[in-house]
mmCIF file of N, CA and C in Angstrom:
data_model
loop_
_atom_site.group_PDB
_atom_site.id
_atom_site.type_symbol
_atom_site.label_atom_id
_atom_site.label_comp_id
_atom_site.label_asym_id
_atom_site.label_seq_id
_atom_site.Cartn_x
_atom_site.Cartn_y
_atom_site.Cartn_z
ATOM 1 N N UNK A 1118 114.967 280.002 -93.327
ATOM 2 C CA UNK A 1118 115.876 280.059 -94.400
ATOM 3 C C UNK A 1118 115.833 279.049 -95.220
ATOM 4 N N UNK A 1119 115.932 279.284 -96.567
ATOM 5 C CA UNK A 1119 115.840 277.951 -97.643
ATOM 6 C C UNK A 1119 117.011 277.886 -98.176
ATOM 7 N N UNK A 1120 117.310 276.910 -99.052
ATOM 8 C CA UNK A 1120 118.333 276.607 -99.902
ATOM 9 C C UNK A 1120 117.825 277.389 -101.333
ATOM 10 N N UNK A 1121 118.794 278.137 -101.853
ATOM 11 C CA UNK A 1121 118.301 278.721 -103.129
ATOM 12 C C UNK A 1121 118.820 278.145 -104.304
ATOM 13 N N UNK A 1122 118.056 277.851 -105.198
ATOM 14 C CA UNK A 1122 118.335 277.173 -106.330
ATOM 15 C C UNK A 1122 118.461 278.231 -107.542
ATOM 16 N N UNK A 1123 119.633 278.438 -108.470
ATOM 17 C CA UNK A 1123 119.473 279.195 -109.322
ATOM 18 C C UNK A 1123 119.024 278.621 -110.695
ATOM 19 N N UNK A 1124 119.005 279.312 -111.760
ATOM 20 C CA UNK A 1124 118.556 278.816 -113.170
ATOM 21 C C UNK A 1124 119.478 277.986 -113.504
ATOM 22 N N UNK A 1125 118.738 276.673 -114.250
ATOM 23 C CA UNK A 1125 119.637 275.751 -114.496
ATOM 24 C C UNK A 1125 120.739 276.054 -115.733
ATOM 25 N N UNK A 1126 121.900 275.470 -115.608
ATOM 26 C CA UNK A 1126 122.924 276.009 -116.297
ATOM 27 C C UNK A 1126 123.051 275.102 -117.588
ATOM 28 N N UNK A 1127 122.110 274.414 -117.974
ATOM 29 C CA UNK A 1127 122.332 273.548 -118.882
ATOM 30 C C UNK A 1127 121.648 272.275 -118.722
ATOM 31 N N UNK A 1128 121.495 271.502 -119.759
ATOM 32 C CA UNK A 1128 120.412 270.348 -119.534
ATOM 33 C C UNK A 1128 121.082 269.386 -118.342
ATOM 34 N N UNK A 1129 120.200 269.083 -117.250
ATOM 35 C CA UNK A 1129 120.640 268.058 -116.248
ATOM 36 C C UNK A 1129 121.477 268.953 -115.250
ATOM 37 N N UNK A 1130 121.889 270.111 -115.231
ATOM 38 C CA UNK A 1130 122.560 271.132 -114.112
ATOM 39 C C UNK A 1130 121.710 271.863 -113.230
ATOM 40 N N UNK A 1131 121.870 271.906 -111.841
ATOM 41 C CA UNK A 1131 121.276 272.717 -111.186
ATOM 42 C C UNK A 1131 122.120 273.012 -110.093
ATOM 43 N N UNK A 1132 122.159 274.517 -109.886
ATOM 44 C CA UNK A 1132 123.214 274.901 -108.755
ATOM 45 C C UNK A 1132 122.345 275.305 -107.474
ATOM 46 N N UNK A 1133 122.979 275.184 -106.414
ATOM 47 C CA UNK A 1133 122.224 275.515 -105.091
ATOM 48 C C UNK A 1133 123.165 276.146 -104.410
ATOM 49 N N UNK A 1134 122.698 277.467 -103.427
ATOM 50 C CA UNK A 1134 123.466 277.882 -102.523
ATOM 51 C C UNK A 1134 122.939 278.189 -101.608
ATOM 52 N N UNK A 1135 123.659 278.235 -100.174
ATOM 53 C CA UNK A 1135 122.903 278.522 -98.947
ATOM 54 C C UNK A 1135 124.050 278.888 -97.916
ATOM 55 N N UNK A 1136 124.055 280.067 -97.094
ATOM 56 C CA UNK A 1136 124.758 280.694 -96.360
ATOM 57 C C UNK A 1136 124.317 280.461 -94.923
ATOM 58 N N UNK A 1137 124.894 279.723 -93.863
ATOM 59 C CA UNK A 1137 124.205 279.666 -92.703
ATOM 60 C C UNK A 1137 125.400 280.176 -91.507
ATOM 61 N N UNK A 1138 124.858 280.611 -90.337
ATOM 62 C CA UNK A 1138 125.713 281.026 -89.288
ATOM 63 C C UNK A 1138 125.558 279.856 -87.838
ATOM 64 N N UNK A 1139 126.784 279.431 -87.641
ATOM 65 C CA UNK A 1139 126.731 278.465 -86.407
ATOM 66 C C UNK A 1139 127.771 279.037 -85.553
ATOM 67 N N UNK A 1140 127.231 279.584 -84.278
ATOM 68 C CA UNK A 1140 128.124 279.990 -83.256
ATOM 69 C C UNK A 1140 129.034 281.031 -83.596
ATOM 70 N N UNK A 1141 128.369 282.167 -84.406
ATOM 71 C CA UNK A 1141 129.254 283.346 -84.871
ATOM 72 C C UNK A 1141 130.236 282.811 -85.999
ATOM 73 N N UNK A 1142 130.108 281.535 -86.577
ATOM 74 C CA UNK A 1142 130.777 281.205 -87.751
ATOM 75 C C UNK A 1142 129.792 281.204 -88.783
ATOM 76 N N UNK A 1143 130.377 281.781 -90.028
ATOM 77 C CA UNK A 1143 129.544 281.761 -91.305
ATOM 78 C C UNK A 1143 130.098 280.696 -92.107
ATOM 79 N N UNK A 1144 129.219 279.755 -92.622
ATOM 80 C CA UNK A 1144 129.428 278.780 -93.477
ATOM 81 C C UNK A 1144 128.621 279.029 -95.085
ATOM 82 N N UNK A 1145 129.491 278.793 -96.170
ATOM 83 C CA UNK A 1145 128.831 279.001 -97.381
ATOM 84 C C UNK A 1145 128.835 277.558 -98.109
ATOM 85 N N UNK A 1146 127.768 277.322 -98.857
ATOM 86 C CA UNK A 1146 127.770 276.001 -99.479
ATOM 87 C C UNK A 1146 127.169 276.326 -100.857
ATOM 88 N N UNK A 1147 127.657 275.656 -101.976
ATOM 89 C CA UNK A 1147 127.406 275.853 -102.941
ATOM 90 C C UNK A 1147 127.614 274.541 -103.706
ATOM 91 N N UNK A 1148 126.403 274.022 -104.311
ATOM 92 C CA UNK A 1148 126.829 272.656 -104.968
ATOM 93 C C UNK A 1148 126.066 272.536 -106.218
ATOM 94 N N UNK A 1149 126.474 271.876 -107.185
ATOM 95 C CA UNK A 1149 126.027 271.684 -108.513
ATOM 96 C C UNK A 1149 125.491 270.132 -108.701
ATOM 97 N N UNK A 1150 124.296 269.963 -109.026
ATOM 98 C CA UNK A 1150 123.775 268.580 -109.040
ATOM 99 C C UNK A 1150 123.447 268.378 -110.606
ATOM 100 N N UNK A 1151 124.389 267.341 -110.912
ATOM 101 C CA UNK A 1151 124.363 267.082 -112.319
ATOM 102 C C UNK A 1151 123.513 265.706 -112.540
ATOM 103 N N UNK A 1152 123.606 264.824 -113.764
ATOM 104 C CA UNK A 1152 122.657 263.749 -113.686
ATOM 105 C C UNK A 1152 123.103 262.628 -113.049
ATOM 106 N N UNK A 1153 124.439 262.171 -112.766
ATOM 107 C CA UNK A 1153 124.817 261.126 -112.117
ATOM 108 C C UNK A 1153 126.223 261.807 -111.345
ATOM 109 N N UNK A 1154 126.070 263.134 -110.927
ATOM 110 C CA UNK A 1154 127.203 263.435 -109.947
ATOM 111 C C UNK A 1154 126.815 264.875 -109.119
ATOM 112 N N UNK A 1155 127.802 265.131 -108.448
ATOM 113 C CA UNK A 1155 127.568 266.429 -107.719
ATOM 114 C C UNK A 1155 129.020 267.085 -107.436
ATOM 115 N N UNK A 1156 128.843 268.373 -107.472
ATOM 116 C CA UNK A 1156 130.158 269.028 -107.285
ATOM 117 C C UNK A 1156 129.572 270.056 -106.191
ATOM 118 N N UNK A 1157 130.570 269.821 -104.910
ATOM 119 C CA UNK A 1157 130.189 270.707 -103.862
ATOM 120 C C UNK A 1157 131.476 271.507 -103.392
ATOM 121 N N UNK A 1158 131.203 272.797 -103.232
ATOM 122 C CA UNK A 1158 132.053 273.911 -102.180
ATOM 123 C C UNK A 1158 131.567 273.921 -101.216
ATOM 124 N N UNK A 1159 132.515 273.926 -99.940
ATOM 125 C CA UNK A 1159 132.118 274.486 -98.692
ATOM 126 C C UNK A 1159 133.140 275.309 -98.230
ATOM 127 N N UNK A 1160 132.914 276.406 -97.590
ATOM 128 C CA UNK A 1160 133.969 277.364 -97.320
ATOM 129 C C UNK A 1160 133.292 278.374 -96.234
ATOM 130 N N UNK A 1161 134.054 279.216 -95.787
ATOM 131 C CA UNK A 1161 134.133 280.379 -94.902
ATOM 132 C C UNK A 1161 134.158 281.575 -95.932
ATOM 133 N N UNK A 1162 133.177 282.618 -95.471
ATOM 134 C CA UNK A 1162 133.525 283.691 -96.406
ATOM 135 C C UNK A 1162 134.666 284.713 -95.991
ATOM 136 N N UNK A 1163 135.366 285.006 -96.766
ATOM 137 C CA UNK A 1163 136.489 286.155 -96.624
ATOM 138 C C UNK A 1163 135.908 287.569 -96.867
ATOM 139 N N UNK A 1164 136.453 288.557 -96.421
ATOM 140 C CA UNK A 1164 135.769 289.899 -96.321
ATOM 141 C C UNK A 1164 136.556 290.926 -97.256
ATOM 142 N N UNK A 1165 135.709 291.319 -97.968
ATOM 143 C CA UNK A 1165 136.246 292.549 -98.889
ATOM 144 C C UNK A 1165 135.554 293.680 -98.523
ATOM 145 N N UNK A 1166 135.951 294.659 -98.874
ATOM 146 C CA UNK A 1166 135.265 296.004 -98.741
ATOM 147 C C UNK A 1166 135.148 296.756 -99.934
ATOM 148 N N UNK A 1167 133.932 297.052 -100.028
ATOM 149 C CA UNK A 1167 133.520 297.944 -101.418
ATOM 150 C C UNK A 1167 132.534 298.666 -101.063
ATOM 151 N N UNK A 1168 133.063 300.182 -100.965
ATOM 152 C CA UNK A 1168 132.306 301.391 -100.507
ATOM 153 C C UNK A 1168 131.805 301.058 -99.086
ATOM 154 N N UNK A 1169 132.540 300.643 -98.244
ATOM 155 C CA UNK A 1169 131.835 300.405 -96.878
ATOM 156 C C UNK A 1169 131.208 299.194 -96.605
ATOM 157 N N UNK A 1170 130.706 298.409 -97.664
ATOM 158 C CA UNK A 1170 129.808 297.148 -97.642
ATOM 159 C C UNK A 1170 130.872 295.802 -97.284
ATOM 160 N N UNK A 1171 130.575 295.089 -96.521
ATOM 161 C CA UNK A 1171 131.433 294.031 -96.481
ATOM 162 C C UNK A 1171 130.857 292.923 -97.362
ATOM 163 N N UNK A 1172 131.491 292.388 -98.215
ATOM 164 C CA UNK A 1172 131.102 291.304 -99.135
ATOM 165 C C UNK A 1172 131.797 290.056 -98.975
ATOM 166 N N UNK A 1173 130.976 288.977 -99.262
ATOM 167 C CA UNK A 1173 131.431 287.414 -99.114
ATOM 168 C C UNK A 1173 132.289 287.156 -100.127
ATOM 169 N N UNK A 1174 133.275 286.455 -99.954
ATOM 170 C CA UNK A 1174 134.236 285.965 -101.343
ATOM 171 C C UNK A 1174 134.530 284.509 -100.855
ATOM 172 N N UNK A 1175 134.834 283.904 -101.564
ATOM 173 C CA UNK A 1175 135.467 282.372 -101.471
ATOM 174 C C UNK A 1175 136.513 282.160 -102.024
ATOM 175 N N UNK A 1176 137.091 280.860 -101.837
ATOM 176 C CA UNK A 1176 138.128 280.307 -102.657
ATOM 177 C C UNK A 1176 138.077 278.885 -102.841
ATOM 178 N N UNK A 1177 138.727 278.423 -103.987
ATOM 179 C CA UNK A 1177 138.679 277.059 -104.361
ATOM 180 C C UNK A 1177 140.080 276.621 -104.320
ATOM 181 N N UNK A 1178 140.470 276.457 -102.999
ATOM 182 C CA UNK A 1178 141.604 275.948 -102.780
ATOM 183 C C UNK A 1178 142.174 274.544 -103.045
ATOM 184 N N UNK A 1179 141.389 273.702 -103.191
ATOM 185 C CA UNK A 1179 141.685 272.289 -103.153
ATOM 186 C C UNK A 1179 140.419 271.477 -103.966
ATOM 187 N N UNK A 1180 140.496 270.468 -104.303
ATOM 188 C CA UNK A 1180 139.415 269.627 -105.078
ATOM 189 C C UNK A 1180 139.820 268.190 -105.178
ATOM 190 N N UNK A 1181 138.847 267.413 -104.699
ATOM 191 C CA UNK A 1181 138.785 265.902 -104.705
ATOM 192 C C UNK A 1181 137.642 265.333 -105.079
ATOM 193 N N UNK A 1182 137.969 264.203 -105.761
ATOM 194 C CA UNK A 1182 136.626 263.412 -106.621
ATOM 195 C C UNK A 1182 136.824 262.098 -105.799
ATOM 196 N N UNK A 1183 135.470 261.393 -105.623
ATOM 197 C CA UNK A 1183 135.373 259.898 -105.267
ATOM 198 C C UNK A 1183 134.239 259.644 -106.203
ATOM 199 N N UNK A 1184 134.296 258.197 -106.460
ATOM 200 C CA UNK A 1184 133.335 257.660 -107.033
ATOM 201 C C UNK A 1184 133.112 255.834 -106.711
ATOM 202 N N UNK A 1185 131.746 255.579 -106.701
ATOM 203 C CA UNK A 1185 131.472 254.153 -106.088
ATOM 204 C C UNK A 1185 132.158 253.054 -107.253
ATOM 205 N N UNK A 1186 132.978 251.901 -106.802
ATOM 206 C CA UNK A 1186 133.172 250.990 -107.581
ATOM 207 C C UNK A 1186 132.578 249.615 -107.314
ATOM 208 N N UNK A 1187 132.417 248.918 -108.304
ATOM 209 C CA UNK A 1187 131.740 247.640 -108.180
ATOM 210 C C UNK A 1187 132.661 246.790 -107.430
ATOM 211 N N UNK A 1188 133.796 247.061 -107.329
ATOM 212 C CA UNK A 1188 134.920 246.219 -106.679
ATOM 213 C C UNK A 1188 134.950 246.096 -105.019
ATOM 214 N N UNK A 1189 134.497 247.427 -104.517
ATOM 215 C CA UNK A 1189 134.610 247.688 -103.014
ATOM 216 C C UNK A 1189 133.331 248.374 -102.638
ATOM 217 N N UNK A 1190 133.079 248.148 -101.385
ATOM 218 C CA UNK A 1190 132.111 248.847 -100.706
ATOM 219 C C UNK A 1190 132.391 250.229 -100.440
ATOM 220 N N UNK A 1191 133.418 250.422 -100.139
ATOM 221 C CA UNK A 1191 133.817 251.976 -100.159
ATOM 222 C C UNK A 1191 134.183 252.446 -101.255
ATOM 223 N N UNK A 1192 133.793 253.861 -101.536
ATOM 224 C CA UNK A 1192 134.191 254.580 -102.821
ATOM 225 C C UNK A 1192 135.780 254.813 -102.865
ATOM 226 N N UNK A 1193 136.250 254.894 -104.247
ATOM 227 C CA UNK A 1193 137.583 255.364 -104.608
ATOM 228 C C UNK A 1193 137.514 256.740 -104.629
ATOM 229 N N UNK A 1194 138.687 257.314 -103.971
ATOM 230 C CA UNK A 1194 139.023 258.890 -104.031
ATOM 231 C C UNK A 1194 140.340 259.133 -104.369
ATOM 232 N N UNK A 1195 140.641 260.428 -105.030
ATOM 233 C CA UNK A 1195 141.579 261.050 -105.179
ATOM 234 C C UNK A 1195 141.936 262.604 -105.147
ATOM 235 N N UNK A 1196 142.743 263.189 -105.068
ATOM 236 C CA UNK A 1196 142.871 264.535 -105.164
ATOM 237 C C UNK A 1196 143.260 265.306 -106.609
ATOM 238 N N UNK A 1197 142.454 266.302 -106.905
ATOM 239 C CA UNK A 1197 142.583 266.601 -108.500
ATOM 240 C C UNK A 1197 143.570 267.818 -108.231
ATOM 241 N N UNK A 1198 143.115 268.756 -107.307
ATOM 242 C CA UNK A 1198 143.784 270.252 -106.905
ATOM 243 C C UNK A 1198 144.464 269.960 -105.503
ATOM 244 N N UNK A 1199 145.741 269.335 -105.280
ATOM 245 C CA UNK A 1199 146.027 269.198 -104.170
ATOM 246 C C UNK A 1199 146.246 270.462 -103.143
ATOM 247 N N UNK A 1200 146.111 270.452 -101.858
ATOM 248 C CA UNK A 1200 146.125 271.276 -100.941
ATOM 249 C C UNK A 1200 146.565 270.706 -99.569
ATOM 250 N N UNK A 1201 146.900 271.332 -98.468
ATOM 251 C CA UNK A 1201 146.878 270.882 -97.284
ATOM 252 C C UNK A 1201 145.990 270.234 -96.643
ATOM 253 N N UNK A 1202 144.568 270.511 -96.796
ATOM 254 C CA UNK A 1202 143.651 269.808 -96.576
ATOM 255 C C UNK A 1202 142.699 268.667 -97.580
ATOM 256 N N UNK A 1203 143.724 268.325 -98.348
ATOM 257 C CA UNK A 1203 143.248 267.209 -99.219
ATOM 258 C C UNK A 1203 142.445 266.021 -98.584
ATOM 259 N N UNK A 1204 143.118 265.599 -97.262
ATOM 260 C CA UNK A 1204 142.666 264.231 -96.752
ATOM 261 C C UNK A 1204 141.261 264.846 -96.435
ATOM 262 N N UNK A 1205 141.010 265.938 -95.796
ATOM 263 C CA UNK A 1205 139.590 266.241 -95.247
ATOM 264 C C UNK A 1205 138.521 266.214 -96.518
ATOM 265 N N UNK A 1206 138.926 266.916 -97.823
ATOM 266 C CA UNK A 1206 138.107 266.928 -98.913
ATOM 267 C C UNK A 1206 137.843 265.441 -99.388
ATOM 268 N N UNK A 1207 139.194 264.715 -99.536
ATOM 269 C CA UNK A 1207 139.106 263.324 -100.138
ATOM 270 C C UNK A 1207 138.047 262.542 -99.065
ATOM 271 N N UNK A 1208 138.276 262.510 -97.897
ATOM 272 C CA UNK A 1208 137.491 261.715 -96.691
ATOM 273 C C UNK A 1208 135.791 261.909 -97.133
ATOM 274 N N UNK A 1209 135.559 263.378 -97.069
ATOM 275 C CA UNK A 1209 134.067 263.644 -97.271
ATOM 276 C C UNK A 1209 133.724 263.404 -98.709
ATOM 277 N N UNK A 1210 134.268 263.647 -99.778
ATOM 278 C CA UNK A 1210 134.017 263.069 -101.063
ATOM 279 C C UNK A 1210 133.834 261.275 -101.044
ATOM 280 N N UNK A 1211 134.663 260.720 -100.468
ATOM 281 C CA UNK A 1211 134.551 259.266 -100.093
ATOM 282 C C UNK A 1211 133.408 258.837 -99.389
ATOM 283 N N UNK A 1212 133.097 259.568 -98.409
ATOM 284 C CA UNK A 1212 131.980 259.280 -97.666
ATOM 285 C C UNK A 1212 130.680 259.452 -98.168
ATOM 286 N N UNK A 1213 130.588 260.627 -98.926
ATOM 287 C CA UNK A 1213 129.114 260.911 -99.727
ATOM 288 C C UNK A 1213 129.094 259.924 -100.987
ATOM 289 N N UNK A 1214 130.245 259.858 -101.684
ATOM 290 C CA UNK A 1214 130.045 258.939 -102.830
ATOM 291 C C UNK A 1214 129.572 257.515 -102.456
ATOM 292 N N UNK A 1215 129.935 256.757 -101.128
ATOM 293 C CA UNK A 1215 129.729 255.895 -100.890
ATOM 294 C C UNK A 1215 128.343 255.662 -100.543
ATOM 295 N N UNK A 1216 127.721 256.836 -99.615
ATOM 296 C CA UNK A 1216 126.316 256.759 -99.426
ATOM 297 C C UNK A 1216 125.324 256.906 -100.583
ATOM 298 N N UNK A 1217 125.866 257.944 -101.419
ATOM 299 C CA UNK A 1217 124.948 258.288 -102.424
ATOM 300 C C UNK A 1217 124.995 257.479 -103.771
ATOM 301 N N UNK A 1218 126.170 256.774 -103.640
ATOM 302 C CA UNK A 1218 126.254 255.935 -104.916
ATOM 303 C C UNK A 1218 126.535 256.575 -106.429
ATOM 304 N N UNK A 1219 126.936 257.835 -106.408
ATOM 305 C CA UNK A 1219 127.394 258.667 -107.454
ATOM 306 C C UNK A 1219 128.445 259.437 -107.136
ATOM 307 N N UNK A 1220 129.156 259.952 -108.402
ATOM 308 C CA UNK A 1220 130.543 260.569 -108.354
ATOM 309 C C UNK A 1220 130.229 261.797 -107.621
ATOM 310 N N UNK A 1221 131.141 262.271 -106.623
ATOM 311 C CA UNK A 1221 131.289 263.486 -105.821
ATOM 312 C C UNK A 1221 132.418 264.010 -105.755
ATOM 313 N N UNK A 1222 132.202 265.516 -106.347
ATOM 314 C CA UNK A 1222 133.691 266.398 -106.460
ATOM 315 C C UNK A 1222 133.520 267.225 -105.175
ATOM 316 N N UNK A 1223 134.573 267.264 -104.398
ATOM 317 C CA UNK A 1223 134.414 268.245 -103.267
ATOM 318 C C UNK A 1223 135.511 269.198 -103.248
ATOM 319 N N UNK A 1224 135.165 270.510 -102.997
ATOM 320 C CA UNK A 1224 136.217 271.286 -102.507
ATOM 321 C C UNK A 1224 135.714 272.180 -101.067
ATOM 322 N N UNK A 1225 136.631 271.471 -100.070
ATOM 323 C CA UNK A 1225 136.237 271.902 -98.650
ATOM 324 C C UNK A 1225 137.147 272.769 -98.211
ATOM 325 N N UNK A 1226 136.997 274.185 -98.020
ATOM 326 C CA UNK A 1226 137.658 275.103 -97.491
ATOM 327 C C UNK A 1226 137.192 275.983 -96.299
ATOM 328 N N UNK A 1227 136.829 274.843 -95.425
ATOM 329 C CA UNK A 1227 136.544 275.592 -93.929
ATOM 330 C C UNK A 1227 137.902 275.355 -93.241
ATOM 331 N N UNK A 1228 138.370 276.072 -92.363
ATOM 332 C CA UNK A 1228 139.550 275.864 -91.630
ATOM 333 C C UNK A 1228 139.465 274.571 -90.825
ATOM 334 N N UNK A 1229 140.578 273.763 -91.101
ATOM 335 C CA UNK A 1229 140.645 272.607 -90.375
ATOM 336 C C UNK A 1229 141.168 272.522 -88.792
ATOM 337 N N UNK A 1230 141.377 273.666 -88.515
ATOM 338 C CA UNK A 1230 141.995 274.155 -87.071
ATOM 339 C C UNK A 1230 140.700 274.424 -86.187
ATOM 340 N N UNK A 1231 139.457 274.157 -86.740
ATOM 341 C CA UNK A 1231 138.304 274.318 -85.984
ATOM 342 C C UNK A 1231 137.640 273.100 -85.959
ATOM 343 N N UNK A 1232 137.982 272.239 -85.521
ATOM 344 C CA UNK A 1232 137.373 271.030 -85.852
ATOM 345 C C UNK A 1232 135.873 270.836 -85.784
ATOM 346 N N UNK A 1233 135.236 271.270 -84.800
ATOM 347 C CA UNK A 1233 133.851 271.476 -84.367
ATOM 348 C C UNK A 1233 133.330 271.943 -85.868
ATOM 349 N N UNK A 1234 133.647 273.039 -86.359
ATOM 350 C CA UNK A 1234 132.911 273.812 -87.371
ATOM 351 C C UNK A 1234 133.522 272.949 -88.523
ATOM 352 N N UNK A 1235 134.596 272.438 -88.902
ATOM 353 C CA UNK A 1235 134.501 271.245 -89.791
ATOM 354 C C UNK A 1235 133.590 270.199 -89.919
ATOM 355 N N UNK A 1236 133.341 269.694 -88.750
ATOM 356 C CA UNK A 1236 132.637 268.595 -88.464
ATOM 357 C C UNK A 1236 131.042 269.222 -88.779
ATOM 358 N N UNK A 1237 130.778 270.190 -88.637
ATOM 359 C CA UNK A 1237 129.220 270.960 -88.737
ATOM 360 C C UNK A 1237 128.778 271.035 -90.302
ATOM 361 N N UNK A 1238 130.270 271.545 -90.852
ATOM 362 C CA UNK A 1238 129.879 271.771 -92.452
ATOM 363 C C UNK A 1238 129.855 270.478 -93.081
ATOM 364 N N UNK A 1239 130.448 269.359 -92.522
ATOM 365 C CA UNK A 1239 130.747 268.197 -93.356
ATOM 366 C C UNK A 1239 129.131 267.521 -93.284
ATOM 367 N N UNK A 1240 128.702 267.607 -91.785
ATOM 368 C CA UNK A 1240 127.288 267.031 -91.703
ATOM 369 C C UNK A 1240 126.144 267.595 -92.489
ATOM 370 N N UNK A 1241 126.325 269.050 -92.568
ATOM 371 C CA UNK A 1241 125.335 270.070 -93.089
ATOM 372 C C UNK A 1241 125.226 269.686 -94.534
ATOM 373 N N UNK A 1242 126.621 269.710 -95.205
ATOM 374 C CA UNK A 1242 126.719 269.415 -96.627
ATOM 375 C C UNK A 1242 125.789 268.148 -96.961
ATOM 376 N N UNK A 1243 126.216 267.043 -96.038
ATOM 377 C CA UNK A 1243 125.586 265.665 -96.678
ATOM 378 C C UNK A 1243 124.057 265.689 -96.308
ATOM 379 N N UNK A 1244 123.499 266.495 -95.238
ATOM 380 C CA UNK A 1244 122.019 266.673 -95.281
ATOM 381 C C UNK A 1244 121.638 267.544 -96.300
ATOM 382 N N UNK A 1245 122.149 268.472 -96.635
ATOM 383 C CA UNK A 1245 121.720 269.330 -98.046
ATOM 384 C C UNK A 1245 121.653 268.615 -99.274
ATOM 385 N N UNK A 1246 122.708 267.854 -99.315
ATOM 386 C CA UNK A 1246 122.730 267.253 -100.752
ATOM 387 C C UNK A 1246 121.702 266.121 -100.676
ATOM 388 N N UNK A 1247 121.426 265.374 -99.489
ATOM 389 C CA UNK A 1247 120.536 264.177 -99.328
ATOM 390 C C UNK A 1247 119.147 264.885 -99.827
ATOM 391 N N UNK A 1248 118.836 265.883 -99.159
ATOM 392 C CA UNK A 1248 117.479 266.415 -99.187
ATOM 393 C C UNK A 1248 117.306 266.856 -100.748
ATOM 394 N N UNK A 1249 118.255 267.566 -101.412
ATOM 395 C CA UNK A 1249 118.084 267.824 -102.618
ATOM 396 C C UNK A 1249 117.747 266.897 -103.603
ATOM 397 N N UNK A 1250 118.978 265.725 -103.499
ATOM 398 C CA UNK A 1250 118.590 264.408 -104.482
ATOM 399 C C UNK A 1250 117.233 263.913 -104.194
ATOM 400 N N UNK A 1251 116.726 263.769 -102.839
ATOM 401 C CA UNK A 1251 115.499 263.131 -102.504
ATOM 402 C C UNK A 1251 114.448 264.103 -103.028
ATOM 403 N N UNK A 1252 114.448 265.388 -103.116
ATOM 404 C CA UNK A 1252 113.401 265.989 -103.638
ATOM 405 C C UNK A 1252 113.428 265.810 -105.413
ATOM 406 N N UNK A 1253 114.565 265.750 -105.867
ATOM 407 C CA UNK A 1253 114.507 265.723 -107.221
ATOM 408 C C UNK A 1253 113.985 264.245 -107.683
ATOM 409 N N UNK A 1254 114.266 263.316 -106.905
ATOM 410 C CA UNK A 1254 113.755 261.750 -106.993
ATOM 411 C C UNK A 1254 112.099 261.862 -106.833
ATOM 412 N N UNK A 1255 111.664 262.413 -106.067
ATOM 413 C CA UNK A 1255 110.349 262.615 -105.749
ATOM 414 C C UNK A 1255 109.326 263.577 -106.569
ATOM 415 N N UNK A 1256 110.167 264.273 -107.470
ATOM 416 C CA UNK A 1256 109.705 265.175 -108.429
ATOM 417 C C UNK A 1256 108.985 266.511 -107.974
ATOM 418 N N UNK A 1257 109.350 266.922 -106.893
ATOM 419 C CA UNK A 1257 108.560 267.913 -105.968
ATOM 420 C C UNK A 1257 108.882 269.234 -107.062
ATOM 421 N N UNK A 1258 108.022 270.044 -107.035
ATOM 422 C CA UNK A 1258 107.912 271.251 -107.865
ATOM 423 C C UNK A 1258 109.564 271.999 -107.594
ATOM 424 N N UNK A 1259 110.089 272.601 -108.669
ATOM 425 C CA UNK A 1259 111.438 272.862 -108.439
ATOM 426 C C UNK A 1259 111.523 274.489 -107.880
ATOM 427 N N UNK A 1260 110.201 275.020 -107.826
ATOM 428 C CA UNK A 1260 109.971 276.347 -107.102
ATOM 429 C C UNK A 1260 109.873 276.301 -105.750
ATOM 430 N N UNK A 1261 109.669 275.131 -105.180
ATOM 431 C CA UNK A 1261 109.249 274.738 -103.565
ATOM 432 C C UNK A 1261 110.818 274.968 -103.177
ATOM 433 N N UNK A 1262 110.919 275.742 -102.126
ATOM 434 C CA UNK A 1262 112.494 275.653 -101.470
ATOM 435 C C UNK A 1262 112.339 274.551 -100.512
ATOM 436 N N UNK A 1263 113.865 274.246 -100.469
ATOM 437 C CA UNK A 1263 114.045 273.118 -99.562
ATOM 438 C C UNK A 1263 114.116 273.479 -97.956
ATOM 439 N N UNK A 1264 113.619 273.266 -97.240
ATOM 440 C CA UNK A 1264 113.486 273.726 -95.798
ATOM 441 C C UNK A 1264 114.927 273.409 -95.329
ATOM 442 N N UNK A 1265 115.493 274.458 -94.621
ATOM 443 C CA UNK A 1265 116.498 274.152 -94.027
ATOM 444 C C UNK A 1265 116.490 274.200 -92.308
ATOM 445 N N UNK A 1266 117.005 273.034 -91.680
ATOM 446 C CA UNK A 1266 116.606 272.667 -90.265
ATOM 447 C C UNK A 1266 117.785 273.242 -89.710
#
């Protein structure tokens, strides 16, 4: 299984998508890497029925942003589209922005009632973004898929 990259949507924009199954739970990842920021959506698929075929759908329920600051080691974060799970989106955005040193937008739509699944999703997102940014810095060919472990 590999991370799928879609066509560039403008100069400096690359969109990546991945769907994985962990213990009978499906996680969907989509993130856009820009020149100095990342926009990431993580969620679980809803089910829609179209002529007997189950299709995955997602929701963008909340959005948080975090960015590094020269005044503190920890990135500053805030909620842009508030929901009940804002603290989770903000926490993840703050951790990633601090670690990566870039602005990070996060929409985390994994049920927080399943703490283990939420933790898996957070860790997996960090790995995917780190590998993608490392690949971009090392100038690996764009058509070479990023292996998913």
